[in-house]
Amino acid sequence: MSDTETSESGAHEEHEHHHDVEGPGYATPQAAIEEAEREEIAYVPSLYVGTDVDAPDFLSVVDVNPESDTYTEVIDRVEMPNKGDELHHFGWNACSSSCHVEGLERRHLVVPGQRSSRLHIIDTKDRENPEIVKVIEPEEVYEYDLSAPHTVHCIPDGEILISMLGNEDGDLPGGFLELNDDFEIEGRWDPPGEMEMNYDFWYQPRHNVMVSSEWAAPKTYYPGFDLEDVEAGKYGHKLHFWDWTERQLQQTIDLGEEGMIPLEVRFLHSPESAHGYVGAALSSNIFHFYEREKEWFAEKVIDVESREHDDWDMPVPGLITDLVVSMDDRYLFFSNWLHGDVRMYDVSDPANPRLSDQLWAGGLFGPRHPTGEDDREVVAGPQMLQLSIDGERLYWTTSLFSTWDNQFYPEEKEKGSVMLKADVNPRKGTMTLDEDFLVDFGEMPNGPARAHEIRWPDGDCTSDVWQ
């Protein structure tokens, strides 16, 4: 019997499990699908780092309600108090993993500066007019010999865990920083030196596991991408599996040459599932990881072939930079930032993904005007993805990281990012680009801005975890 034929195959098998909800979020992934309202507001970090605009980064509030008069517009901006943060990934103070914690609210966003190591706490009680209520300065973070915050996850008891990609000096090793529910630094989550490189992470409490991936030392990737750094072994290719309760590194899997720069990691949403995926950006492969008899395995299940391009001396990799699993664990979506396409795979059998659909918008091979010849140009490829909780609308932005943007898509510095959307038909397994939806971050008051990750006020497919 194959692993995927066991009762832990992942999709659909546990969603009937219910328990009382006293805190934020939903009792189960299926409850989220059934109870969540359609998204009306999107929060999107927007930045000026690496552009000619001398202004602080900001958090955009985007109107995604088609019934609204300001649909597809940035209706509010929360300006950061300092310049040069490079806002990147961010997360909630609480999610469905805390739904048993009475009195806790999914209300505050933790918004780190990737370059500054500054942590901003934003209160979204007024969803359309959020405000900064606290700033943790870099010096407070450096006390724990950590820098370059990346992924923010709430953890079950109302605390917050943040992956940190470097030490105080921007070298290796990275680690994890823990905040308490008053947004004070609790300390370092992991013993120093358990692993060298860090990037994204996800946890699955019922399996007592956390998985983390690798980018590189901040000093390596901050200036931009250099192939010589890859050849010198300065970029990651490993997955790390941690004992969740003991906070100890238990197992490391080396993905090798086919797993160069493993970035985003996603477990299936079912808390019973021991299956997940990671996208190896440079190698442009998707790996399926899973547990069998207390040991973790990772196998390549999708290979995006490189393509020839007239302006490149080497075949162009897809560069898989983000992936998202639908809340019902049926579909996997990922973006090829350089090629310019978004793919949709049926992962009902987690070990054997089946391509359902693919669409093109921007990038090196997609149309420059995907929403119409009279509409503005899309000068970069699909990057950060976010799916509606009901799985029927897929959104994405186009900025990766300021220096990498300027290297591969220099026009974005002058024209800004866009946010696009596809309508998804889960029954047929298809996507259709919504040509009436385009959020133009080139039209900000201070000048063109980059746009990165996307979050919904009521939770989403890349932040909610269940116990």
Short mmCIF file of C-alpha atoms in Angstrom, two decimals:
data_model
loop_
_atom_site.label_atom_id
_atom_site.label_comp_id
_atom_site.label_asym_id
_atom_site.label_seq_id
_atom_site.Cartn_x
_atom_site.Cartn_y
_atom_site.Cartn_z
CA MET A 1 0.00 0.00 0.00
CA SER A 2 1.38 3.40 -0.91
CA ASP A 3 1.58 6.16 1.65
CA THR A 4 -1.16 8.06 -0.07
CA GLU A 5 -3.53 5.13 0.28
CA THR A 6 -3.36 5.18 4.06
CA SER A 7 -5.85 6.92 6.29
CA GLU A 8 -3.40 9.85 6.50
CA SER A 9 -3.72 10.65 2.82
CA GLY A 10 -4.55 14.21 3.73
CA ALA A 11 -7.50 15.47 1.77
CA HIS A 12 -11.01 15.64 3.11
CA GLU A 13 -10.77 12.95 5.76
CA GLU A 14 -11.05 14.91 9.01
CA HIS A 15 -13.17 17.89 8.28
CA GLU A 16 -16.08 16.57 10.31
CA HIS A 17 -14.11 17.02 13.54
CA HIS A 18 -15.69 19.88 15.49
CA HIS A 19 -15.15 21.45 18.88
CA ASP A 20 -16.25 24.58 20.68
CA VAL A 21 -14.84 27.86 19.40
CA GLU A 22 -14.10 30.39 22.13
CA GLY A 23 -11.44 32.44 20.37
CA PRO A 24 -10.55 33.59 16.86
CA GLY A 25 -10.90 31.61 13.66
CA TYR A 26 -12.81 28.47 12.85
CA ALA A 27 -13.10 25.03 14.42
CA THR A 28 -12.06 23.20 11.25
CA PRO A 29 -11.01 24.00 7.66
CA GLN A 30 -14.47 22.92 6.52
CA ALA A 31 -16.05 25.32 9.03
CA ALA A 32 -13.92 28.10 7.54
CA ILE A 33 -15.23 27.29 4.06
CA GLU A 34 -18.83 27.20 5.27
CA GLU A 35 -18.80 30.16 7.67
CA ALA A 36 -16.35 32.73 6.24
CA GLU A 37 -17.78 35.74 4.44
CA ARG A 38 -16.45 36.67 1.01
CA GLU A 39 -13.28 38.79 1.30
CA GLU A 40 -13.93 42.54 0.98
CA ILE A 41 -10.63 43.97 2.18
CA ALA A 42 -7.07 42.88 1.41
CA TYR A 43 -3.99 43.98 3.32
CA VAL A 44 -0.89 44.25 1.13
CA PRO A 45 2.61 45.38 2.19
CA SER A 46 3.74 48.05 -0.25
CA LEU A 47 7.25 49.41 -0.44
CA TYR A 48 9.57 51.99 -1.83
CA VAL A 49 12.86 50.30 -1.02
CA GLY A 50 14.93 50.19 -4.20
CA THR A 51 12.82 52.76 -6.05
CA ASP A 52 13.48 56.46 -6.62
CA VAL A 53 10.77 57.39 -4.14
CA ASP A 54 12.17 58.72 -0.86
CA ALA A 55 9.34 57.69 1.44
CA PRO A 56 8.58 55.01 4.04
CA ASP A 57 6.99 51.72 3.07
CA PHE A 58 3.29 51.36 3.84
CA LEU A 59 0.52 48.82 4.30
CA SER A 60 -2.18 49.10 1.65
CA VAL A 61 -5.84 48.46 2.33
CA VAL A 62 -7.27 47.26 -0.97
CA ASP A 63 -10.99 47.18 -1.73
CA VAL A 64 -11.80 43.77 -3.26
CA ASN A 65 -15.59 44.02 -2.84
CA PRO A 66 -17.10 44.09 -6.36
CA GLU A 67 -20.19 45.82 -4.98
CA SER A 68 -18.13 48.77 -3.75
CA ASP A 69 -17.65 52.09 -5.55
CA THR A 70 -13.91 51.86 -4.79
CA TYR A 71 -13.47 48.29 -6.04
CA THR A 72 -9.82 47.54 -7.00
CA GLU A 73 -8.59 50.74 -5.36
CA VAL A 74 -6.18 51.29 -2.47
CA ILE A 75 -8.56 52.95 0.00
CA ASP A 76 -6.14 53.51 2.89
CA ARG A 77 -2.38 53.45 3.51
CA VAL A 78 -0.67 52.88 6.85
CA GLU A 79 2.69 54.59 6.51
CA MET A 80 5.59 53.15 8.49
CA PRO A 81 7.42 55.54 10.86
CA ASN A 82 10.85 54.91 9.24
CA LYS A 83 12.24 54.60 5.72
CA GLY A 84 13.98 51.53 4.32
CA ASP A 85 12.18 48.72 6.15
CA GLU A 86 11.47 46.56 3.05
CA LEU A 87 8.13 45.22 4.22
CA HIS A 88 7.86 41.66 3.01
CA HIS A 89 5.88 38.89 4.75
CA PHE A 90 3.51 39.50 7.64
CA GLY A 91 0.92 37.70 9.73
CA TRP A 92 -1.80 37.76 12.36
CA ASN A 93 -1.47 37.70 16.13
CA ALA A 94 -3.99 34.87 16.23
CA CYS A 95 -5.56 32.38 13.81
CA SER A 96 -7.66 29.23 13.95
CA SER A 97 -4.94 27.49 15.97
CA SER A 98 -6.07 29.73 18.83
CA CYS A 99 -9.80 29.19 18.40
CA HIS A 100 -9.91 27.54 21.83
CA VAL A 101 -8.37 30.58 23.57
CA GLU A 102 -11.19 32.63 25.06
CA GLY A 103 -10.82 36.38 24.73
CA LEU A 104 -8.18 36.34 21.99
CA GLU A 105 -8.97 38.21 18.76
CA ARG A 106 -7.56 38.01 15.21
CA ARG A 107 -7.07 41.73 15.21
CA HIS A 108 -3.39 42.71 15.12
CA LEU A 109 -1.04 42.34 12.18
CA VAL A 110 2.66 41.79 12.84
CA VAL A 111 4.46 43.49 9.95
CA PRO A 112 8.27 43.06 9.92
CA GLY A 113 10.83 45.01 7.97
CA GLN A 114 13.01 42.45 6.19
CA ARG A 115 16.00 44.80 5.93
CA SER A 116 15.48 46.87 9.07
CA SER A 117 14.53 44.00 11.46
CA ARG A 118 11.90 46.39 12.85
CA LEU A 119 8.55 44.82 13.88
CA HIS A 120 5.36 46.87 13.47
CA ILE A 121 2.14 45.97 15.29
CA ILE A 122 -0.95 47.22 13.45
CA ASP A 123 -4.43 47.23 14.97
CA THR A 124 -7.15 46.41 12.41
CA LYS A 125 -10.16 46.89 14.68
CA ASP A 126 -11.31 49.40 12.08
CA ARG A 127 -10.69 47.22 9.07
CA GLU A 128 -10.62 50.02 6.55
CA ASN A 129 -8.53 52.36 8.72
CA PRO A 130 -5.94 50.29 10.62
CA GLU A 131 -3.27 51.99 12.70
CA ILE A 132 0.15 51.28 14.13
CA VAL A 133 0.01 50.74 17.88
CA LYS A 134 3.53 49.52 18.63
CA VAL A 135 6.98 49.29 17.07
CA ILE A 136 9.70 46.89 18.24
CA GLU A 137 12.98 48.50 17.26
CA PRO A 138 15.85 46.52 15.65
CA GLU A 139 18.10 46.88 18.70
CA GLU A 140 15.61 44.88 20.75
CA VAL A 141 15.73 42.09 18.16
CA TYR A 142 19.53 42.12 17.91
CA GLU A 143 19.76 41.31 21.63
CA TYR A 144 18.85 37.75 20.64
CA ASP A 145 21.51 37.63 17.91
CA LEU A 146 18.82 37.54 15.20
CA SER A 147 17.88 39.73 12.22
CA ALA A 148 15.91 39.77 8.95
CA PRO A 149 12.42 38.65 10.07
CA HIS A 150 10.42 36.69 7.53
CA THR A 151 7.40 34.43 8.18
CA VAL A 152 4.98 35.32 10.99
CA HIS A 153 2.74 32.57 12.41
CA CYS A 154 0.46 32.74 15.41
CA ILE A 155 0.86 29.69 17.62
CA PRO A 156 -1.87 27.92 19.61
CA ASP A 157 -1.55 29.66 22.97
CA GLY A 158 -1.79 33.16 21.53
CA GLU A 159 1.90 33.78 21.07
CA ILE A 160 3.64 34.62 17.81
CA LEU A 161 6.60 32.93 16.13
CA ILE A 162 8.77 34.66 13.51
CA SER A 163 11.46 33.06 11.36
CA MET A 164 14.67 35.11 11.37
CA LEU A 165 17.06 34.64 8.47
CA GLY A 166 20.30 35.92 9.97
CA ASN A 167 22.20 36.72 13.11
CA GLU A 168 22.71 40.26 14.38
CA ASP A 169 25.34 40.90 11.68
CA GLY A 170 23.28 39.49 8.79
CA ASP A 171 25.34 36.31 8.66
CA LEU A 172 24.30 32.77 9.55
CA PRO A 173 22.80 31.14 11.50
CA GLY A 174 19.20 32.31 11.56
CA GLY A 175 16.62 31.18 14.07
CA PHE A 176 13.15 31.91 15.45
CA LEU A 177 11.93 34.80 17.60
CA GLU A 178 8.93 34.44 19.89
CA LEU A 179 6.57 37.27 20.93
CA ASN A 180 3.99 37.00 23.70
CA ASP A 181 0.37 38.08 23.33
CA ASP A 182 1.29 41.59 24.54
CA PHE A 183 3.73 41.88 21.60
CA GLU A 184 6.79 41.76 23.80
CA ILE A 185 9.80 39.69 22.84
CA GLU A 186 9.53 36.48 24.83
CA GLY A 187 12.90 35.21 23.66
CA ARG A 188 14.48 32.92 21.17
CA TRP A 189 12.25 29.90 20.39
CA ASP A 190 15.01 27.55 19.28
CA PRO A 191 18.40 26.74 20.79
CA PRO A 192 21.03 28.74 18.81
CA GLY A 193 22.83 26.86 16.08
CA GLU A 194 20.28 24.08 15.51
CA MET A 195 20.35 24.90 11.79
CA GLU A 196 22.21 27.39 9.62
CA MET A 197 19.79 28.80 7.03
CA ASN A 198 16.16 29.70 7.54
CA TYR A 199 13.22 30.99 5.55
CA ASP A 200 9.57 29.88 5.74
CA PHE A 201 7.93 27.49 8.22
CA TRP A 202 4.63 25.75 9.02
CA TYR A 203 3.58 23.55 11.90
CA GLN A 204 1.14 20.70 12.41
CA PRO A 205 0.42 20.28 16.16
CA ARG A 206 -1.27 16.86 15.98
CA HIS A 207 1.90 15.47 14.44
CA ASN A 208 4.08 17.48 16.84
CA VAL A 209 6.08 18.83 13.92
CA MET A 210 7.24 22.07 12.42
CA VAL A 211 8.94 22.20 9.01
CA SER A 212 11.26 25.02 7.93
CA SER A 213 13.02 25.82 4.66
CA GLU A 214 16.15 27.72 3.56
CA TRP A 215 17.01 30.85 1.59
CA ALA A 216 20.44 32.21 2.48
CA ALA A 217 22.22 34.64 4.80
CA PRO A 218 20.82 38.18 4.48
CA LYS A 219 24.22 39.41 3.36
CA THR A 220 24.01 36.97 0.45
CA TYR A 221 20.56 37.80 -0.93
CA TYR A 222 20.28 41.48 0.06
CA PRO A 223 22.45 42.77 -2.85
CA GLY A 224 20.66 40.63 -5.47
CA PHE A 225 21.05 37.20 -7.04
CA ASP A 226 24.51 36.01 -8.12
CA LEU A 227 24.89 32.54 -9.67
CA GLU A 228 28.39 32.37 -8.19
CA ASP A 229 26.82 32.41 -4.73
CA VAL A 230 24.87 29.29 -5.67
CA GLU A 231 28.04 27.60 -6.91
CA ALA A 232 29.78 28.63 -3.68
CA GLY A 233 27.09 26.88 -1.63
CA LYS A 234 25.65 30.06 -0.17
CA TYR A 235 22.02 29.16 -1.00
CA GLY A 236 19.94 26.54 0.76
CA HIS A 237 18.60 23.16 -0.39
CA LYS A 238 17.35 21.54 2.83
CA LEU A 239 14.14 21.00 4.78
CA HIS A 240 14.24 20.87 8.58
CA PHE A 241 11.71 18.97 10.69
CA TRP A 242 11.39 20.08 14.32
CA ASP A 243 9.87 18.56 17.45
CA TRP A 244 7.14 21.14 17.97
CA THR A 245 6.78 20.85 21.72
CA GLU A 246 10.45 20.27 22.56
CA ARG A 247 11.65 22.91 20.05
CA GLN A 248 14.45 20.65 18.90
CA LEU A 249 15.59 19.91 15.38
CA GLN A 250 14.81 16.24 14.74
CA GLN A 251 15.54 15.58 11.07
CA THR A 252 17.01 17.36 8.07
CA ILE A 253 16.39 16.32 4.46
CA ASP A 254 18.86 17.49 1.82
CA LEU A 255 16.90 18.04 -1.42
CA GLY A 256 20.11 18.27 -3.45
CA GLU A 257 20.53 20.01 -6.80
CA GLU A 258 16.86 19.50 -7.65
CA GLY A 259 15.82 21.31 -4.50
CA MET A 260 17.85 24.51 -4.72
CA ILE A 261 16.41 27.42 -2.69
CA PRO A 262 13.34 25.79 -1.12
CA LEU A 263 11.12 28.71 -0.15
CA GLU A 264 7.43 28.50 0.80
CA VAL A 265 6.27 25.42 2.74
CA ARG A 266 2.62 24.42 3.19
CA PHE A 267 1.11 21.56 5.11
CA LEU A 268 -2.31 20.45 3.99
CA HIS A 269 -4.90 22.18 6.17
CA SER A 270 -6.38 19.07 7.70
CA PRO A 271 -4.77 18.75 11.16
CA GLU A 272 -4.79 14.98 10.65
CA SER A 273 -2.63 15.24 7.56
CA ALA A 274 1.10 14.61 7.52
CA HIS A 275 1.51 15.78 3.91
CA GLY A 276 2.78 19.07 2.55
CA TYR A 277 4.66 20.79 -0.25
CA VAL A 278 7.63 23.04 -0.73
CA GLY A 279 8.59 24.94 -3.88
CA ALA A 280 12.28 24.89 -4.79
CA ALA A 281 12.57 28.28 -6.50
CA LEU A 282 15.80 28.01 -8.45
CA SER A 283 15.41 24.35 -9.41
CA SER A 284 11.74 25.05 -10.16
CA ASN A 285 10.48 21.82 -8.66
CA ILE A 286 7.69 21.07 -6.21
CA PHE A 287 8.54 18.51 -3.52
CA HIS A 288 5.92 16.53 -1.62
CA PHE A 289 6.95 15.81 1.98
CA TYR A 290 5.22 13.31 4.23
CA GLU A 291 5.64 11.21 7.35
CA ARG A 292 5.75 7.44 7.46
CA GLU A 293 6.50 5.45 10.61
CA LYS A 294 7.87 8.50 12.47
CA GLU A 295 10.24 9.45 9.67
CA TRP A 296 9.87 12.29 7.15
CA PHE A 297 10.45 11.91 3.42
CA ALA A 298 10.50 14.38 0.49
CA GLU A 299 10.03 13.48 -3.16
CA LYS A 300 9.97 15.66 -6.28
CA VAL A 301 6.48 15.53 -7.77
CA ILE A 302 6.41 18.49 -10.21
CA ASP A 303 9.23 19.66 -12.49
CA VAL A 304 8.89 22.97 -14.34
CA GLU A 305 11.14 22.83 -17.37
CA SER A 306 13.43 25.76 -18.12
CA ARG A 307 12.81 27.66 -21.37
CA GLU A 308 15.06 29.34 -23.90
CA HIS A 309 14.78 33.13 -24.17
CA ASP A 310 16.51 35.42 -26.67
CA ASP A 311 17.79 37.74 -23.95
CA TRP A 312 19.18 35.01 -21.72
CA ASP A 313 22.47 33.11 -22.05
CA MET A 314 21.00 30.12 -20.26
CA PRO A 315 17.57 28.48 -20.17
CA VAL A 316 15.24 30.46 -17.92
CA PRO A 317 13.95 28.61 -14.83
CA GLY A 318 10.34 29.14 -13.86
CA LEU A 319 11.44 30.36 -10.41
CA ILE A 320 8.64 29.06 -8.21
CA THR A 321 8.29 31.77 -5.59
CA ASP A 322 4.97 31.02 -3.90
CA LEU A 323 2.39 28.28 -3.48
CA VAL A 324 -0.98 27.96 -1.79
CA VAL A 325 -3.17 24.96 -0.95
CA SER A 326 -6.94 25.40 -1.13
CA MET A 327 -8.75 25.19 2.21
CA ASP A 328 -10.35 21.88 1.22
CA ASP A 329 -6.86 20.47 0.44
CA ARG A 330 -7.88 19.59 -3.10
CA TYR A 331 -5.84 22.06 -5.15
CA LEU A 332 -2.28 23.36 -5.13
CA PHE A 333 -1.52 26.65 -6.89
CA PHE A 334 1.97 28.02 -7.55
CA SER A 335 3.60 30.89 -9.42
CA ASN A 336 6.50 30.89 -11.87
CA TRP A 337 7.76 34.44 -11.39
CA LEU A 338 10.19 34.45 -14.32
CA HIS A 339 8.10 32.48 -16.82
CA GLY A 340 4.93 34.44 -16.00
CA ASP A 341 2.38 31.68 -15.34
CA VAL A 342 0.23 30.43 -12.48
CA ARG A 343 -0.49 26.71 -12.28
CA MET A 344 -3.31 24.79 -10.63
CA TYR A 345 -2.84 21.13 -9.69
CA ASP A 346 -5.34 18.62 -8.32
CA VAL A 347 -3.66 17.14 -5.22
CA SER A 348 -6.48 14.84 -4.10
CA ASP A 349 -3.74 12.22 -4.25
CA PRO A 350 -0.95 14.22 -2.54
CA ALA A 351 1.89 12.15 -4.01
CA ASN A 352 0.61 12.42 -7.56
CA PRO A 353 -0.41 16.00 -8.41
CA ARG A 354 -2.30 16.37 -11.68
CA LEU A 355 -2.13 19.60 -13.70
CA SER A 356 -5.64 21.05 -13.88
CA ASP A 357 -5.07 24.44 -15.45
CA GLN A 358 -2.51 27.16 -16.19
CA LEU A 359 -2.76 30.83 -17.11
CA TRP A 360 -0.28 33.46 -18.24
CA ALA A 361 0.06 37.11 -17.19
CA GLY A 362 3.27 39.09 -17.56
CA GLY A 363 6.67 37.57 -16.84
CA LEU A 364 9.18 36.82 -19.62
CA PHE A 365 6.77 34.66 -21.63
CA GLY A 366 3.27 35.87 -20.74
CA PRO A 367 1.29 38.76 -22.28
CA ARG A 368 2.38 42.27 -21.26
CA HIS A 369 -1.25 43.42 -21.29
CA PRO A 370 -3.14 40.42 -19.89
CA THR A 371 -6.18 42.51 -18.90
CA GLY A 372 -6.47 44.29 -22.23
CA GLU A 373 -4.27 46.23 -24.66
CA ASP A 374 -5.54 49.56 -23.33
CA ASP A 375 -4.82 48.59 -19.74
CA ARG A 376 -1.46 49.14 -18.08
CA GLU A 377 1.50 46.86 -18.71
CA VAL A 378 2.38 44.08 -16.30
CA VAL A 379 6.15 44.33 -16.08
CA ALA A 380 6.88 41.38 -13.78
CA GLY A 381 5.54 37.88 -13.25
CA PRO A 382 3.00 36.36 -10.83
CA GLN A 383 4.56 36.20 -7.39
CA MET A 384 2.79 36.17 -3.99
CA LEU A 385 -0.51 34.28 -4.16
CA GLN A 386 -3.60 34.32 -1.97
CA LEU A 387 -6.74 32.25 -2.42
CA SER A 388 -10.19 33.09 -1.12
CA ILE A 389 -11.29 30.79 1.69
CA ASP A 390 -14.00 29.29 -0.52
CA GLY A 391 -11.36 28.55 -3.17
CA GLU A 392 -13.08 30.50 -5.94
CA ARG A 393 -10.82 33.55 -6.36
CA LEU A 394 -7.03 33.53 -6.69
CA TYR A 395 -5.16 36.84 -6.29
CA TRP A 396 -1.50 37.65 -6.80
CA THR A 397 1.02 40.49 -6.80
CA THR A 398 4.24 40.84 -8.80
CA SER A 399 7.10 42.00 -6.56
CA LEU A 400 9.61 39.49 -5.15
CA PHE A 401 12.37 41.43 -3.35
CA SER A 402 13.61 44.93 -4.20
CA THR A 403 17.11 44.07 -5.43
CA TRP A 404 15.88 40.96 -7.25
CA ASP A 405 13.06 42.98 -8.83
CA ASN A 406 15.55 45.55 -10.07
CA GLN A 407 17.76 42.80 -11.47
CA PHE A 408 15.14 40.77 -13.34
CA TYR A 409 12.32 43.26 -13.91
CA PRO A 410 13.89 46.76 -13.73
CA GLU A 411 10.77 48.38 -15.23
CA GLU A 412 8.81 47.62 -12.08
CA LYS A 413 10.88 50.24 -10.27
CA GLU A 414 9.41 52.88 -12.61
CA LYS A 415 5.92 51.50 -13.12
CA GLY A 416 5.12 49.73 -9.85
CA SER A 417 3.46 46.41 -9.12
CA VAL A 418 0.00 45.22 -9.93
CA MET A 419 -2.42 42.91 -8.18
CA LEU A 420 -4.38 40.56 -10.45
CA LYS A 421 -7.10 37.97 -9.93
CA ALA A 422 -8.37 34.79 -11.49
CA ASP A 423 -11.79 33.25 -11.01
CA VAL A 424 -11.45 29.60 -10.05
CA ASN A 425 -13.96 26.85 -10.77
CA PRO A 426 -13.15 24.12 -8.22
CA ARG A 427 -15.67 21.74 -9.75
CA LYS A 428 -14.07 21.84 -13.19
CA GLY A 429 -10.53 22.56 -11.97
CA THR A 430 -10.14 25.68 -14.12
CA MET A 431 -8.98 29.29 -13.78
CA THR A 432 -10.04 32.33 -15.79
CA LEU A 433 -8.21 35.66 -15.59
CA ASP A 434 -10.59 38.41 -14.44
CA GLU A 435 -9.81 41.14 -16.98
CA ASP A 436 -11.84 43.66 -15.00
CA PHE A 437 -9.63 43.33 -11.93
CA LEU A 438 -6.31 45.15 -11.70
CA VAL A 439 -4.97 47.06 -8.70
CA ASP A 440 -2.33 49.50 -9.91
CA PHE A 441 0.38 50.21 -7.34
CA GLY A 442 2.01 52.48 -9.89
CA GLU A 443 -0.56 55.14 -9.01
CA MET A 444 0.30 55.76 -5.36
CA PRO A 445 0.49 59.38 -4.09
CA ASN A 446 4.27 59.32 -3.54
CA GLY A 447 5.00 57.38 -6.71
CA PRO A 448 5.08 53.77 -7.98
CA ALA A 449 5.33 51.15 -5.25
CA ARG A 450 6.01 47.43 -5.09
CA ALA A 451 3.36 45.08 -3.66
CA HIS A 452 3.98 41.80 -1.90
CA GLU A 453 2.02 39.39 0.33
CA ILE A 454 -1.81 39.42 0.65
CA ARG A 455 -3.90 38.75 3.77
CA TRP A 456 -7.65 38.71 4.53
CA PRO A 457 -9.06 40.01 7.84
CA ASP A 458 -10.87 36.72 8.47
CA GLY A 459 -7.92 34.45 7.84
CA ASP A 460 -6.63 32.77 4.74
CA CYS A 461 -5.15 29.66 3.19
CA THR A 462 -1.52 30.60 3.96
CA SER A 463 -1.81 31.52 7.63
CA ASP A 464 -4.49 29.47 9.37
CA VAL A 465 -3.42 26.30 11.20
CA TRP A 466 -5.61 23.88 13.14
CA GLN A 467 -4.82 21.92 16.27
#
